[in-house]
JSON list of C-alpha atoms in Angstrom, two decimals:
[
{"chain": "A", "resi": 1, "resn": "UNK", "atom": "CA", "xyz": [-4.18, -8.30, 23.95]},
{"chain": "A", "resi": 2, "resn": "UNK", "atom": "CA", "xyz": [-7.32, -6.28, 23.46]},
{"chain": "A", "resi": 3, "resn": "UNK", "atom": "CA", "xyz": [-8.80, -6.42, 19.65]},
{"chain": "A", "resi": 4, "resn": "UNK", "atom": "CA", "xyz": [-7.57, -3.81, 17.77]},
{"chain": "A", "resi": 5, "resn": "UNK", "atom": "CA", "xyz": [-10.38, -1.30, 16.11]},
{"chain": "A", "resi": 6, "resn": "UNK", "atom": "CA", "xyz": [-10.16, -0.07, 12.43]},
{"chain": "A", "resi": 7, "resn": "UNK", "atom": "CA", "xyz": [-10.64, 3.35, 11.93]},
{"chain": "A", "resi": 8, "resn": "UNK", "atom": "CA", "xyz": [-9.80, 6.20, 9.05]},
{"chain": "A", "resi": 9, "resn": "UNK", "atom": "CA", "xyz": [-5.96, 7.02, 8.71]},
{"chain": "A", "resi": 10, "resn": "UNK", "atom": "CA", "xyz": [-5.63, 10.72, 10.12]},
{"chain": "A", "resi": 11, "resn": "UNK", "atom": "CA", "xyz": [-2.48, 12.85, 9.78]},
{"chain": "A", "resi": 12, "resn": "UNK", "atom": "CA", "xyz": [-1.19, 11.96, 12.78]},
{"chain": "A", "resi": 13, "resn": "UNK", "atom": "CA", "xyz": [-0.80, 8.51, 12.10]},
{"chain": "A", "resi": 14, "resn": "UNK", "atom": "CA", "xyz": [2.09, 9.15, 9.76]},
{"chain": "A", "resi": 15, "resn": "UNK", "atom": "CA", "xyz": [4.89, 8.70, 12.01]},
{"chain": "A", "resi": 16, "resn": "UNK", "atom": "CA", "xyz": [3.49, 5.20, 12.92]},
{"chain": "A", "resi": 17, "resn": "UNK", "atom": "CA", "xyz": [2.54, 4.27, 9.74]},
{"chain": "A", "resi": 18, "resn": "UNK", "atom": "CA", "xyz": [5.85, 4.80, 8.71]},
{"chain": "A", "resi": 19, "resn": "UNK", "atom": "CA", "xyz": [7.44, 3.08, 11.55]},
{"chain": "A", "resi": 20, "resn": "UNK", "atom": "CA", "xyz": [4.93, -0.07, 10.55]},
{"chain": "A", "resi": 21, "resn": "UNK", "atom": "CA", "xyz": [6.22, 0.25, 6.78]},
{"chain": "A", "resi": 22, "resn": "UNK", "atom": "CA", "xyz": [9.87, -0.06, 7.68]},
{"chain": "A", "resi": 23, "resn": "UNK", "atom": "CA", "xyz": [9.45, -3.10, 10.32]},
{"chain": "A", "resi": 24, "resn": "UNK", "atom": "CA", "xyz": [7.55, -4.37, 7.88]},
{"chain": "A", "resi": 25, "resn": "UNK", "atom": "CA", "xyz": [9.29, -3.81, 5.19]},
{"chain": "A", "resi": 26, "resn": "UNK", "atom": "CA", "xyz": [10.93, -7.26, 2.85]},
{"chain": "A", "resi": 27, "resn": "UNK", "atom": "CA", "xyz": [13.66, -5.38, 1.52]},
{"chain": "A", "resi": 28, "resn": "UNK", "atom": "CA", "xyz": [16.95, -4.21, 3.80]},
{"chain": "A", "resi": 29, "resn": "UNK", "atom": "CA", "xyz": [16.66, -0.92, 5.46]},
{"chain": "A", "resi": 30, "resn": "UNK", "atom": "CA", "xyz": [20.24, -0.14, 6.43]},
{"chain": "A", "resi": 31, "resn": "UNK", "atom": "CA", "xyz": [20.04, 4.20, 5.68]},
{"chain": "A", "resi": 32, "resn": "UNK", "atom": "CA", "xyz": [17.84, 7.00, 5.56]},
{"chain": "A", "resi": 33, "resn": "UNK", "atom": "CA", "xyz": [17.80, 6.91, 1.83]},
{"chain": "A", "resi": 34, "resn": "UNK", "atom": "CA", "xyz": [15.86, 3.26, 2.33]},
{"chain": "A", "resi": 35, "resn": "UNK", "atom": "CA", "xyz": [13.74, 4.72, 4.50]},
{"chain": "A", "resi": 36, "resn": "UNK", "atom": "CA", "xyz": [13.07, 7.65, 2.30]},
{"chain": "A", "resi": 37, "resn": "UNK", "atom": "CA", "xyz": [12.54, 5.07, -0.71]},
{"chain": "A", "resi": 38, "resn": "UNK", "atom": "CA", "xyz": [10.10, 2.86, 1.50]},
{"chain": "A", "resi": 39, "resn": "UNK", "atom": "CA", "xyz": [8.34, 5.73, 2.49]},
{"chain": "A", "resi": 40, "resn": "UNK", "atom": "CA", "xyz": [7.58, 7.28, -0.78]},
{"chain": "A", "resi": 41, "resn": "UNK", "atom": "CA", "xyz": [7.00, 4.43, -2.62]},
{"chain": "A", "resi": 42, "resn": "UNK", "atom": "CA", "xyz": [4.63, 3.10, 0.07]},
{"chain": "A", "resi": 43, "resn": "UNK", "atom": "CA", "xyz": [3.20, 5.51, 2.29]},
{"chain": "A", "resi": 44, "resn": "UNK", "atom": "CA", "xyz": [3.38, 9.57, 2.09]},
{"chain": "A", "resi": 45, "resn": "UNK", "atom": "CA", "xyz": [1.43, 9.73, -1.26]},
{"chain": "A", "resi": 46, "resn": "UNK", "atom": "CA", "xyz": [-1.28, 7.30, -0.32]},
{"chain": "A", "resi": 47, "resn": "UNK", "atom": "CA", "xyz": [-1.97, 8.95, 3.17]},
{"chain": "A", "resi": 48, "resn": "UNK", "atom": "CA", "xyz": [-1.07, 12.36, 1.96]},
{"chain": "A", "resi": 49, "resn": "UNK", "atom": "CA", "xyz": [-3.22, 12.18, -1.22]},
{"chain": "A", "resi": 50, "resn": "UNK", "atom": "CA", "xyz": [-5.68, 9.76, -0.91]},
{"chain": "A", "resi": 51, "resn": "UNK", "atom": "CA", "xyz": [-6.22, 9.55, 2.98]},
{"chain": "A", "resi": 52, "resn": "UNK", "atom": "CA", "xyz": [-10.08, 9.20, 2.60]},
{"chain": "A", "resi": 53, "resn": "UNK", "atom": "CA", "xyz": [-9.01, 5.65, 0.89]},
{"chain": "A", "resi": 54, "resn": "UNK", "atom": "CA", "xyz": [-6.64, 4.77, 3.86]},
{"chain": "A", "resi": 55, "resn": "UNK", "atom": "CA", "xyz": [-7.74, 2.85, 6.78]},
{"chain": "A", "resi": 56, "resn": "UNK", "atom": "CA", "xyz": [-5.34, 1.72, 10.37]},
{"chain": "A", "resi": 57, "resn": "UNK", "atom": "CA", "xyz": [-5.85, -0.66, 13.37]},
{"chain": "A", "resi": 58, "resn": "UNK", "atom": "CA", "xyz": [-5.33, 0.72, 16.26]},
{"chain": "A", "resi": 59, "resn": "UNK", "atom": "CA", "xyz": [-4.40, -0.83, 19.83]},
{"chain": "A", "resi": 60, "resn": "UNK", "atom": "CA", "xyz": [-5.74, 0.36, 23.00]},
{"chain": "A", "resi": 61, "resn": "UNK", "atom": "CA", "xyz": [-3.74, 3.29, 23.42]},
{"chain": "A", "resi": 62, "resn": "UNK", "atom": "CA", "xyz": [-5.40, 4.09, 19.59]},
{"chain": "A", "resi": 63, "resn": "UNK", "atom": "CA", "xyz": [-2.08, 3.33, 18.12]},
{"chain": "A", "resi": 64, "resn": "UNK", "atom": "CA", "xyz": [-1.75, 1.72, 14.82]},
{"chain": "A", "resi": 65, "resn": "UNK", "atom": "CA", "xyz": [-0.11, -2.01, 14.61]},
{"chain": "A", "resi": 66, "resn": "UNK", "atom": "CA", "xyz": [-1.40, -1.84, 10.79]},
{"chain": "A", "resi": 67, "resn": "UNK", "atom": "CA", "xyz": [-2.87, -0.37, 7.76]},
{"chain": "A", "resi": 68, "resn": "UNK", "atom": "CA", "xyz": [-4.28, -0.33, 4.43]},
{"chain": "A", "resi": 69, "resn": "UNK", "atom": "CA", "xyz": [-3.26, 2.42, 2.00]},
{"chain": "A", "resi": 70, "resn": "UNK", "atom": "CA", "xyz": [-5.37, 2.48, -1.51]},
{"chain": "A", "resi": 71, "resn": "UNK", "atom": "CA", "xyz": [-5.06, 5.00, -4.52]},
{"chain": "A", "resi": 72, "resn": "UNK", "atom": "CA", "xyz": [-8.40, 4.65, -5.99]},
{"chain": "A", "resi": 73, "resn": "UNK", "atom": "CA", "xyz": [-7.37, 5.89, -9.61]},
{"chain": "A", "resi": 74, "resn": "UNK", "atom": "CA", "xyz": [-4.25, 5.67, -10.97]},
{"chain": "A", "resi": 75, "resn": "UNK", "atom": "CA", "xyz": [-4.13, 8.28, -13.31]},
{"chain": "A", "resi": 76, "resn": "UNK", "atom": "CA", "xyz": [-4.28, 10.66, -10.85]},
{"chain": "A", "resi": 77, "resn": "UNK", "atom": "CA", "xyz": [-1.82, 8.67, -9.10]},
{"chain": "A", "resi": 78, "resn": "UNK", "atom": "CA", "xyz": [0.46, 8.70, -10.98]},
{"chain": "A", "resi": 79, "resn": "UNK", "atom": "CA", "xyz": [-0.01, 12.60, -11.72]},
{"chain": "A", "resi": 80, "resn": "UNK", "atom": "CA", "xyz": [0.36, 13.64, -8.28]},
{"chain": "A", "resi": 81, "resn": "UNK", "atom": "CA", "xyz": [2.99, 10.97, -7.74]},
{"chain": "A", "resi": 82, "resn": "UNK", "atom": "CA", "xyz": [5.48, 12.04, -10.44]},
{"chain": "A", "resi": 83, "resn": "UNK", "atom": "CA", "xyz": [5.07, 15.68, -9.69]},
{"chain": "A", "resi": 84, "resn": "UNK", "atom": "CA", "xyz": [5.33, 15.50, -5.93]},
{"chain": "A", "resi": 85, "resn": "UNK", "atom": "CA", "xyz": [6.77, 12.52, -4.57]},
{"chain": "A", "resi": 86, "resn": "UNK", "atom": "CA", "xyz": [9.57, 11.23, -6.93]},
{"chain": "A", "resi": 87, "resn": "UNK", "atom": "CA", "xyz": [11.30, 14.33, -7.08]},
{"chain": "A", "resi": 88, "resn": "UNK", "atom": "CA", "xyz": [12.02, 13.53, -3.66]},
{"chain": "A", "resi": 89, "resn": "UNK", "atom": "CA", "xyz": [14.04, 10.16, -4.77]},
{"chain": "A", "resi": 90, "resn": "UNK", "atom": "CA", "xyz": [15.43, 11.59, -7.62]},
{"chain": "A", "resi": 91, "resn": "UNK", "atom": "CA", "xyz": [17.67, 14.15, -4.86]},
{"chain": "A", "resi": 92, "resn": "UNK", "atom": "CA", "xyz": [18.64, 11.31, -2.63]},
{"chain": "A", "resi": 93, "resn": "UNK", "atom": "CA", "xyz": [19.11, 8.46, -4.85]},
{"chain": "A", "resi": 94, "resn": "UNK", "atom": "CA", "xyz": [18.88, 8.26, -8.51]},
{"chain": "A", "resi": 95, "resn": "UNK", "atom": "CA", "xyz": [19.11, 4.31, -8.55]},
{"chain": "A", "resi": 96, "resn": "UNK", "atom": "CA", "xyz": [16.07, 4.76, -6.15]},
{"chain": "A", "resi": 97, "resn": "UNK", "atom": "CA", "xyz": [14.49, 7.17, -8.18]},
{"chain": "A", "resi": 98, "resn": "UNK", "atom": "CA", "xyz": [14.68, 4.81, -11.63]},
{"chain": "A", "resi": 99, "resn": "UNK", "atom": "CA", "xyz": [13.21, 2.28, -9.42]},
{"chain": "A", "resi": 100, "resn": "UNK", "atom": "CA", "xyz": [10.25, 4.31, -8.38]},
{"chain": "A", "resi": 101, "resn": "UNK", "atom": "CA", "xyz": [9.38, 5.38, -11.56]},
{"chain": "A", "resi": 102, "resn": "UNK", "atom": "CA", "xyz": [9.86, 2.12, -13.41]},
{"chain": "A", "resi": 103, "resn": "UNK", "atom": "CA", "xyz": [7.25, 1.03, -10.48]},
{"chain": "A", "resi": 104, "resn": "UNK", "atom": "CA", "xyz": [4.56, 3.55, -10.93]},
{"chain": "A", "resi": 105, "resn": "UNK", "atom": "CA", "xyz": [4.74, 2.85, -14.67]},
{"chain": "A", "resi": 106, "resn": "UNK", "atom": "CA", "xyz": [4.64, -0.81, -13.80]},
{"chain": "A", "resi": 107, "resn": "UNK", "atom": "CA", "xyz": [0.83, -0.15, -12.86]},
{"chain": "A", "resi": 108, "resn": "UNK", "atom": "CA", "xyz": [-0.30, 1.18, -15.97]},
{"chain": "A", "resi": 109, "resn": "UNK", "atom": "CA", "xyz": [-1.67, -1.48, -17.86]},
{"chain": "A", "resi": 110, "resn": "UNK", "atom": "CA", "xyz": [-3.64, -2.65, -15.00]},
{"chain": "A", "resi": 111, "resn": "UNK", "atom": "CA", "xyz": [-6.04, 0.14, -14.80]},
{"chain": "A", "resi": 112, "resn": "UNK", "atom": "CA", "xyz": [-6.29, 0.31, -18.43]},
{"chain": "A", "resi": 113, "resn": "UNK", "atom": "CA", "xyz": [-7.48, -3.62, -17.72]},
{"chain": "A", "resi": 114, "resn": "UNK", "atom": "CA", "xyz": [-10.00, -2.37, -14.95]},
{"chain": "A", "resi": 115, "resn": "UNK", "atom": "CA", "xyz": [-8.01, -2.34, -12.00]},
{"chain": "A", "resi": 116, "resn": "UNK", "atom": "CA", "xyz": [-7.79, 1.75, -11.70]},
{"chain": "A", "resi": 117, "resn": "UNK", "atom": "CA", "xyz": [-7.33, 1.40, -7.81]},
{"chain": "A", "resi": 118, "resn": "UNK", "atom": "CA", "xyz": [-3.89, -0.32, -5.93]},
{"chain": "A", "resi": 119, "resn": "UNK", "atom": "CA", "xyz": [-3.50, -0.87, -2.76]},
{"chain": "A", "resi": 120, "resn": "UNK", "atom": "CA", "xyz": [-0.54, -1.26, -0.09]},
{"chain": "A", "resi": 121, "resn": "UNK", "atom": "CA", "xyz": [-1.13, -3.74, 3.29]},
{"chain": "A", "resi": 122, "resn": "UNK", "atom": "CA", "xyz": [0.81, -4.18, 6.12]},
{"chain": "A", "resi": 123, "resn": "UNK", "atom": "CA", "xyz": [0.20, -5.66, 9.91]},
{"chain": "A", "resi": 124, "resn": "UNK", "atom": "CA", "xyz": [3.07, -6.00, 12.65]},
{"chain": "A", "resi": 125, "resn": "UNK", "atom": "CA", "xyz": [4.13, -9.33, 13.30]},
{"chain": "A", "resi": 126, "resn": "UNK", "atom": "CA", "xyz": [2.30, -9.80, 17.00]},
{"chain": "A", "resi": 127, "resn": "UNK", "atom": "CA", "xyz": [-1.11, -8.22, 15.41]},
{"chain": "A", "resi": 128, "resn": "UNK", "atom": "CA", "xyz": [-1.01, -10.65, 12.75]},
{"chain": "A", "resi": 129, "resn": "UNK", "atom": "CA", "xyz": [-3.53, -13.69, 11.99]},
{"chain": "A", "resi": 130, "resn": "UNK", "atom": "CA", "xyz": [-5.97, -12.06, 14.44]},
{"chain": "A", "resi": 131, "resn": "UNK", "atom": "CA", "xyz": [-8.26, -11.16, 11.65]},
{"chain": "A", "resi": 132, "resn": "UNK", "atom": "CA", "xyz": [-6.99, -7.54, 11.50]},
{"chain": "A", "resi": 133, "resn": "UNK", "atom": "CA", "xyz": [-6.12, -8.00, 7.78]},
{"chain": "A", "resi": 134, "resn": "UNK", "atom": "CA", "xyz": [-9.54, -9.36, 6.52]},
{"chain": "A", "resi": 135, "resn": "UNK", "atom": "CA", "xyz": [-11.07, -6.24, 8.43]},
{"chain": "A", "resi": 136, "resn": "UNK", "atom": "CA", "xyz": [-9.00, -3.65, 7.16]},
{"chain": "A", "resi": 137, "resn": "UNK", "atom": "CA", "xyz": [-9.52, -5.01, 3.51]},
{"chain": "A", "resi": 138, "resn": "UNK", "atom": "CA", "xyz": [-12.93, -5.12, 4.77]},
{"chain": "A", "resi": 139, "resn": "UNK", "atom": "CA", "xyz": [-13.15, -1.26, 5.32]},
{"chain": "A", "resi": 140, "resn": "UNK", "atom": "CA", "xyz": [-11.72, -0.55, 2.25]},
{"chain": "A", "resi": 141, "resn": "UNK", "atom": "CA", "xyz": [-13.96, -2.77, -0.10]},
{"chain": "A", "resi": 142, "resn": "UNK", "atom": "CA", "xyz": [-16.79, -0.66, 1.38]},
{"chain": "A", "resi": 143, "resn": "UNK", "atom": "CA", "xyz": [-15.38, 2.22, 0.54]},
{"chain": "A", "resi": 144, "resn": "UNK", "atom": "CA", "xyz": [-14.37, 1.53, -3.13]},
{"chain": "A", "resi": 145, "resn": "UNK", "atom": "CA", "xyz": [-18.24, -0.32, -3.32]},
{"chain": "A", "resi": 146, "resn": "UNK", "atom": "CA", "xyz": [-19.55, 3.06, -2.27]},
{"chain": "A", "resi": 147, "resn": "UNK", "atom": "CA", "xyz": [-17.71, 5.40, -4.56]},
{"chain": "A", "resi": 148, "resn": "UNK", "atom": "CA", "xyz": [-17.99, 3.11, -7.78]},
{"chain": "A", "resi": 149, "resn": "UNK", "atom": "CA", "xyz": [-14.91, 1.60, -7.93]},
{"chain": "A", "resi": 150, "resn": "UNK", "atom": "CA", "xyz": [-14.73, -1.88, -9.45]},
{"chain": "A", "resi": 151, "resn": "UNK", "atom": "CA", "xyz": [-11.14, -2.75, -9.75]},
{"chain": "A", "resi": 152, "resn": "UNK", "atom": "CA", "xyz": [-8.82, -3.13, -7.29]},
{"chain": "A", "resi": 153, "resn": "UNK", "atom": "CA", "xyz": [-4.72, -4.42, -7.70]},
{"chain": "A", "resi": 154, "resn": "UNK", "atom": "CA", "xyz": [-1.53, -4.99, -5.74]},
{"chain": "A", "resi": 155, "resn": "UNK", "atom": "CA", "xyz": [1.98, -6.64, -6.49]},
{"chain": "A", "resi": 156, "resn": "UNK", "atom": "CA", "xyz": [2.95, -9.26, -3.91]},
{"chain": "A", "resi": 157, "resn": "UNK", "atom": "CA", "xyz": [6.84, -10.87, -3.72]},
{"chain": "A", "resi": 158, "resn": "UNK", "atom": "CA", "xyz": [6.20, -14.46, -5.14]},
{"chain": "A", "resi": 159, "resn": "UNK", "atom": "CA", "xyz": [8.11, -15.83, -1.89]},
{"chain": "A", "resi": 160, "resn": "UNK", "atom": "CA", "xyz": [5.66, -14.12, 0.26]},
{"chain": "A", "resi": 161, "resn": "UNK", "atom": "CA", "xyz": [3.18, -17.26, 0.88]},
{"chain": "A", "resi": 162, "resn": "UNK", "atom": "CA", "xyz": [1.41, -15.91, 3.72]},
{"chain": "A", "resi": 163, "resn": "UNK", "atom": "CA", "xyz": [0.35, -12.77, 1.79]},
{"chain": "A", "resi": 164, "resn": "UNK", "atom": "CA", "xyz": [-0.89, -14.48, -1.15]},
{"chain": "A", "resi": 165, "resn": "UNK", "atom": "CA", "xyz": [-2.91, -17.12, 0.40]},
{"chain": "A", "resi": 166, "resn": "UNK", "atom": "CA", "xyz": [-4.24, -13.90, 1.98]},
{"chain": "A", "resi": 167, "resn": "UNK", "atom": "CA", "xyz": [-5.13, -12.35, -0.78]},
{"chain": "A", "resi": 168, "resn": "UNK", "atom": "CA", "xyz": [-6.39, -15.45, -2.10]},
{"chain": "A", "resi": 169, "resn": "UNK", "atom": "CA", "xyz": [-8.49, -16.21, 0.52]},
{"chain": "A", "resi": 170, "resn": "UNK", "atom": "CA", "xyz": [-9.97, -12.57, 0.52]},
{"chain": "A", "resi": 171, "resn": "UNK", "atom": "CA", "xyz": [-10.63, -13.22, -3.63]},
{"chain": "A", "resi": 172, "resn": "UNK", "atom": "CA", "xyz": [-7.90, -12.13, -5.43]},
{"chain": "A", "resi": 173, "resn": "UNK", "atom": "CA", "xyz": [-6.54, -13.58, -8.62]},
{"chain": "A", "resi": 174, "resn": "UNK", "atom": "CA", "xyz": [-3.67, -13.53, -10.58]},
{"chain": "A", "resi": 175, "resn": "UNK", "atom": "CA", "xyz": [-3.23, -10.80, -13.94]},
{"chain": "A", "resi": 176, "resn": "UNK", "atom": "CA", "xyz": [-0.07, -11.43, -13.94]},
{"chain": "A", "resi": 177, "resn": "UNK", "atom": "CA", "xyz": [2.96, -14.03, -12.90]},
{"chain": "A", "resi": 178, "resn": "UNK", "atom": "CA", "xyz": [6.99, -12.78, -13.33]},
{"chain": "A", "resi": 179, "resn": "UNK", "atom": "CA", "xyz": [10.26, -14.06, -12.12]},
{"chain": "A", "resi": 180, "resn": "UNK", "atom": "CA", "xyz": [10.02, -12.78, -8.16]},
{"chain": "A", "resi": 181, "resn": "UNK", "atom": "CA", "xyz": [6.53, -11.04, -8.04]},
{"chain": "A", "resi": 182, "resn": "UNK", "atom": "CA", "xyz": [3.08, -11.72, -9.03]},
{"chain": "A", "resi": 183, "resn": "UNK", "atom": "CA", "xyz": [0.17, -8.96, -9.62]},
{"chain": "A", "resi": 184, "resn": "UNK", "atom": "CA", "xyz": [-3.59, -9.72, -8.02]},
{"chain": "A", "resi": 185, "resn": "UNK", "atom": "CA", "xyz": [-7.04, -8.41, -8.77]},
{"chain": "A", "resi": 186, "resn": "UNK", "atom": "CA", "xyz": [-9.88, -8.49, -7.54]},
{"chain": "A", "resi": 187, "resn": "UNK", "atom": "CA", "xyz": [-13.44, -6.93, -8.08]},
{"chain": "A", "resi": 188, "resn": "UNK", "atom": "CA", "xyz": [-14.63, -5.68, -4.91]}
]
């Protein structure tokens, strides 16, 4: 298996990155509505919004087997978010859509604590401990170096050991520890 190459997200990764989201994904996908959720929640808005900020490996064929998705601000975020992307919940599910929201807002006092930018990662099984993670994460520390940004979160499932010693290992700390999920920083 040839080493992947990390490149900018373009448009026409969406379909894949989607695809990687939902195989991905630690929560049951059983209907479109989950996929919808995932999707929103994880992917359109990032690569839609803030694609300059989003970063894939690709295989030899130049498809992606992974990604890293960052909003570098979350006030604008969350503006474009709310406006755009969870009225698209709130017409397929509204338990989904009281999720989303209550998730955005969950974000909040972070950046107010110096963590304006968030990130999503996620790697296919076969592409993972091949390094692919540490050089996405890589690509996007540059980038948040270059354009002045200091503070950088994401929420990780507290059962998911392999992603925090991850994160860990690539300096992140706790802010904050709850029953099922635990919220890193770190200042790249």
């Amino acid at each position: 298996m040839d080493k992947p190459v990390i490149r900018p997200c373009r448009p026409s990764d969406q379909g894949a990155i989607r695809d990687i989201c939902i195989r991905t994904a630690t929560i049951p996908v059983r209907t479109q509505t989950d996929c919808l959720y995932l999707w929103t929640m994880y992917c359109d808005c990032y690569t839609e919004q803030f694609s300059e900020y989003c970063f894939v490996a690709a295989d030899a064929q130049d498809r992606p087997v992974g990604y890293i998705l960052c909003a570098p601000d979350y006030k604008a975020y969350h503006t474009v978010f709310v406006r755009e992307y969870l009225p698209r919940l709130r017409r397929s599910s509204i338990l989904r859509y009281i999720a989303a929201a209550g998730e955005v807002r969950f974000l909040r006092p972070f950046a107010r604590q110096g963590y304006p930018a968030h990130m999503h990662i996620d790697i296919l099984e076969e592409y993972q401990r091949m390094g692919i993670g540490t050089r996405l994460f890589g690509e996007l520390k540059d980038r948040l170096r270059a354009d002045g940004i200091y503070g950088l979160c994401l929420g990780v499932g507290s059962g998911n050991e392999k992603g925090i010693a991850f994160y860990q290992k690539q300096g992140f700390c706790d802010l904050r520890r709850m029953p099922g999920s635990i919220v890193m920083g770190i200042r790249p």
